[in-house]
Amino acid sequence: MAEDASLFSLRDARASDMPYVDAYAYAEGMDVIPSAEGVRVAVNADDVPVGFLRIQRGRNGVAHVNPVVACATWRGFGVGRALVEEALSREGELRLVARGASVPFYEALGFSPIPWEAVDLTLVDDCDGCEMREECCPRPMGKRLVEGNAG
């Protein structure tokens, strides 16, 4: 399905959005998101969240995506892409640890592999001790805008 930005809009998350955010995170096997701080939501015409992205600032000052999730029924409508592209335009650079099936999504958005040392590991789950590391295949990735162009 093609992206249709008229189907949703983006805004800062509110406390009342967090049950949706947490449900979407839980459906992907993630823990609850501790607060609405740094969270942007994509909302449908009824102002109900259909996806979210959380930005955390690393010790190095760089914005880290942790995570971006679209409601399963909204996948393919450009929700995740819109959230990531907006965050990139605001921040200028994004870093993250992509896992499993999310790697092709980030590659399609122009993210490329970066060294583990470039990611603030205090912001991501500990991959070293995870029993699902081989299945998950965590990959540090990043993207930087350079003079308005992807770089």
mmCIF file of C-alpha atoms in Angstrom:
data_model
loop_
_atom_site.group_PDB
_atom_site.id
_atom_site.type_symbol
_atom_site.label_atom_id
_atom_site.label_comp_id
_atom_site.label_asym_id
_atom_site.label_seq_id
_atom_site.Cartn_x
_atom_site.Cartn_y
_atom_site.Cartn_z
ATOM 1 C CA MET A 1 0.000 0.000 0.000
ATOM 2 C CA ALA A 2 1.181 3.509 -0.692
ATOM 3 C CA GLU A 3 1.818 6.162 1.900
ATOM 4 C CA ASP A 4 -1.111 8.540 2.305
ATOM 5 C CA ALA A 5 -0.214 11.258 4.777
ATOM 6 C CA SER A 6 -3.848 12.411 4.886
ATOM 7 C CA LEU A 7 -4.670 9.219 6.790
ATOM 8 C CA PHE A 8 -2.678 10.313 9.827
ATOM 9 C CA SER A 9 -0.857 13.244 11.367
ATOM 10 C CA LEU A 10 2.081 13.506 13.744
ATOM 11 C CA ARG A 11 2.179 15.188 17.140
ATOM 12 C CA ASP A 12 3.844 14.959 20.536
ATOM 13 C CA ALA A 13 2.502 12.166 22.713
ATOM 14 C CA ARG A 14 0.281 12.988 25.674
ATOM 15 C CA ALA A 15 -0.188 10.999 28.872
ATOM 16 C CA SER A 16 -3.557 9.813 27.512
ATOM 17 C CA ASP A 17 -1.755 8.236 24.509
ATOM 18 C CA MET A 18 0.470 6.009 26.623
ATOM 19 C CA PRO A 19 -1.921 3.028 26.899
ATOM 20 C CA TYR A 20 -1.858 2.792 23.084
ATOM 21 C CA VAL A 21 1.906 3.283 22.956
ATOM 22 C CA ASP A 22 2.445 0.598 25.597
ATOM 23 C CA ALA A 23 0.063 -1.821 23.850
ATOM 24 C CA TYR A 24 1.922 -1.412 20.547
ATOM 25 C CA ALA A 25 5.280 -1.856 22.300
ATOM 26 C CA TYR A 26 4.032 -4.935 24.176
ATOM 27 C CA ALA A 27 2.734 -6.485 20.937
ATOM 28 C CA GLU A 28 6.327 -6.300 19.644
ATOM 29 C CA GLY A 29 7.773 -7.924 22.780
ATOM 30 C CA MET A 30 9.015 -4.666 24.286
ATOM 31 C CA ASP A 31 8.689 -3.247 27.769
ATOM 32 C CA VAL A 32 6.365 -0.344 28.502
ATOM 33 C CA ILE A 33 7.564 3.115 27.539
ATOM 34 C CA PRO A 34 8.191 4.924 30.857
ATOM 35 C CA SER A 35 6.708 8.311 29.870
ATOM 36 C CA ALA A 36 5.540 10.443 26.981
ATOM 37 C CA GLU A 37 8.845 12.356 27.048
ATOM 38 C CA GLY A 38 10.529 12.199 23.638
ATOM 39 C CA VAL A 39 7.598 10.306 22.103
ATOM 40 C CA ARG A 40 5.910 11.390 18.874
ATOM 41 C CA VAL A 41 2.725 9.665 17.773
ATOM 42 C CA ALA A 42 1.011 9.221 14.450
ATOM 43 C CA VAL A 43 -2.722 9.654 15.009
ATOM 44 C CA ASN A 44 -5.678 8.796 12.815
ATOM 45 C CA ALA A 45 -8.574 11.139 12.006
ATOM 46 C CA ASP A 46 -10.090 10.400 15.443
ATOM 47 C CA ASP A 47 -6.811 11.469 17.147
ATOM 48 C CA VAL A 48 -6.112 7.866 18.206
ATOM 49 C CA PRO A 49 -2.438 6.812 18.065
ATOM 50 C CA VAL A 50 -1.637 4.326 15.302
ATOM 51 C CA GLY A 51 2.129 4.369 15.785
ATOM 52 C CA PHE A 52 4.901 6.026 17.751
ATOM 53 C CA LEU A 53 8.580 6.849 17.826
ATOM 54 C CA ARG A 54 10.642 7.604 20.925
ATOM 55 C CA ILE A 55 13.853 9.603 20.801
ATOM 56 C CA GLN A 56 16.383 9.357 23.602
ATOM 57 C CA ARG A 57 19.444 11.560 23.743
ATOM 58 C CA GLY A 58 22.684 9.625 24.118
ATOM 59 C CA ARG A 59 25.579 10.664 26.330
ATOM 60 C CA ASN A 60 27.238 11.743 23.100
ATOM 61 C CA GLY A 61 24.351 14.157 22.436
ATOM 62 C CA VAL A 62 23.089 12.189 19.436
ATOM 63 C CA ALA A 63 19.419 11.245 19.110
ATOM 64 C CA HIS A 64 18.740 7.519 19.331
ATOM 65 C CA VAL A 65 15.493 5.932 18.099
ATOM 66 C CA ASN A 66 14.243 3.554 20.752
ATOM 67 C CA PRO A 67 11.829 2.368 19.282
ATOM 68 C CA VAL A 68 9.547 3.110 16.324
ATOM 69 C CA VAL A 69 6.407 0.969 16.131
ATOM 70 C CA ALA A 70 3.304 1.088 13.954
ATOM 71 C CA CYS A 71 0.080 -0.659 14.928
ATOM 72 C CA ALA A 72 -0.090 -3.906 12.935
ATOM 73 C CA THR A 73 -3.211 -2.832 11.023
ATOM 74 C CA TRP A 74 -1.489 0.419 9.986
ATOM 75 C CA ARG A 75 1.659 -1.115 8.558
ATOM 76 C CA GLY A 76 2.164 -0.345 4.888
ATOM 77 C CA PHE A 77 0.582 3.098 5.157
ATOM 78 C CA GLY A 78 3.838 4.990 5.761
ATOM 79 C CA VAL A 79 3.393 5.539 9.504
ATOM 80 C CA GLY A 80 6.871 4.348 10.509
ATOM 81 C CA ARG A 81 8.509 6.095 7.560
ATOM 82 C CA ALA A 82 6.793 9.404 8.378
ATOM 83 C CA LEU A 83 7.812 9.202 12.041
ATOM 84 C CA VAL A 84 11.454 8.413 11.220
ATOM 85 C CA GLU A 85 11.731 11.017 8.467
ATOM 86 C CA GLU A 86 10.257 13.713 10.699
ATOM 87 C CA ALA A 87 12.641 12.804 13.531
ATOM 88 C CA LEU A 88 15.594 12.858 11.149
ATOM 89 C CA SER A 89 14.621 16.283 9.815
ATOM 90 C CA ARG A 90 14.323 17.626 13.394
ATOM 91 C CA GLU A 91 17.472 15.977 14.757
ATOM 92 C CA GLY A 92 19.792 15.906 11.728
ATOM 93 C CA GLU A 93 21.186 12.525 12.783
ATOM 94 C CA LEU A 94 19.660 9.347 14.187
ATOM 95 C CA ARG A 95 21.277 6.219 15.571
ATOM 96 C CA LEU A 96 19.656 2.970 16.661
ATOM 97 C CA VAL A 97 20.050 -0.755 17.036
ATOM 98 C CA ALA A 98 17.885 -2.488 14.429
ATOM 99 C CA ARG A 99 16.751 -5.992 15.217
ATOM 100 C CA GLY A 100 15.478 -8.816 13.068
ATOM 101 C CA ALA A 101 12.814 -7.809 10.590
ATOM 102 C CA SER A 102 13.325 -4.077 11.189
ATOM 103 C CA VAL A 103 16.719 -4.044 9.421
ATOM 104 C CA PRO A 104 15.235 -3.905 5.864
ATOM 105 C CA PHE A 105 12.884 -1.104 6.987
ATOM 106 C CA TYR A 106 15.810 1.059 8.102
ATOM 107 C CA GLU A 107 17.886 0.132 5.048
ATOM 108 C CA ALA A 108 14.999 1.275 2.823
ATOM 109 C CA LEU A 109 15.095 4.626 4.651
ATOM 110 C CA GLY A 110 18.799 5.019 3.900
ATOM 111 C CA PHE A 111 20.258 3.948 7.242
ATOM 112 C CA SER A 112 23.596 2.155 7.097
ATOM 113 C CA PRO A 113 25.650 0.081 9.544
ATOM 114 C CA ILE A 114 27.726 1.953 12.124
ATOM 115 C CA PRO A 115 30.173 0.616 14.736
ATOM 116 C CA TRP A 116 28.766 -0.560 18.074
ATOM 117 C CA GLU A 117 30.885 2.145 19.729
ATOM 118 C CA ALA A 118 28.800 4.818 17.944
ATOM 119 C CA VAL A 119 25.648 3.740 19.796
ATOM 120 C CA ASP A 120 25.058 4.774 23.397
ATOM 121 C CA LEU A 121 24.533 1.300 24.854
ATOM 122 C CA THR A 122 22.947 2.719 28.010
ATOM 123 C CA LEU A 123 19.904 3.467 25.828
ATOM 124 C CA VAL A 124 19.423 0.009 24.325
ATOM 125 C CA ASP A 125 18.761 -3.423 25.745
ATOM 126 C CA ASP A 126 21.880 -5.435 26.499
ATOM 127 C CA CYS A 127 22.408 -7.528 23.395
ATOM 128 C CA ASP A 128 25.522 -9.301 24.657
ATOM 129 C CA GLY A 129 23.703 -11.325 27.302
ATOM 130 C CA CYS A 130 20.514 -11.939 25.356
ATOM 131 C CA GLU A 131 19.652 -15.557 24.642
ATOM 132 C CA MET A 132 17.912 -14.519 21.396
ATOM 133 C CA ARG A 133 20.903 -12.590 19.961
ATOM 134 C CA GLU A 134 21.450 -14.987 17.034
ATOM 135 C CA GLU A 135 17.764 -14.917 16.092
ATOM 136 C CA CYS A 136 17.503 -11.150 16.546
ATOM 137 C CA CYS A 137 20.769 -10.217 14.781
ATOM 138 C CA PRO A 138 21.062 -6.729 16.328
ATOM 139 C CA ARG A 139 22.710 -4.236 14.001
ATOM 140 C CA PRO A 140 23.764 -0.702 14.962
ATOM 141 C CA MET A 141 22.665 1.714 12.247
ATOM 142 C CA GLY A 142 22.657 5.422 11.663
ATOM 143 C CA LYS A 143 21.756 8.162 9.250
ATOM 144 C CA ARG A 144 22.841 11.778 9.083
ATOM 145 C CA LEU A 145 21.473 14.623 7.017
ATOM 146 C CA VAL A 146 24.160 16.658 5.314
ATOM 147 C CA GLU A 147 23.082 20.024 3.896
ATOM 148 C CA GLY A 148 19.540 18.762 3.386
ATOM 149 C CA ASN A 149 20.610 15.528 1.672
ATOM 150 C CA ALA A 150 20.800 12.048 3.131
ATOM 151 C CA GLY A 151 24.326 11.083 3.994
#
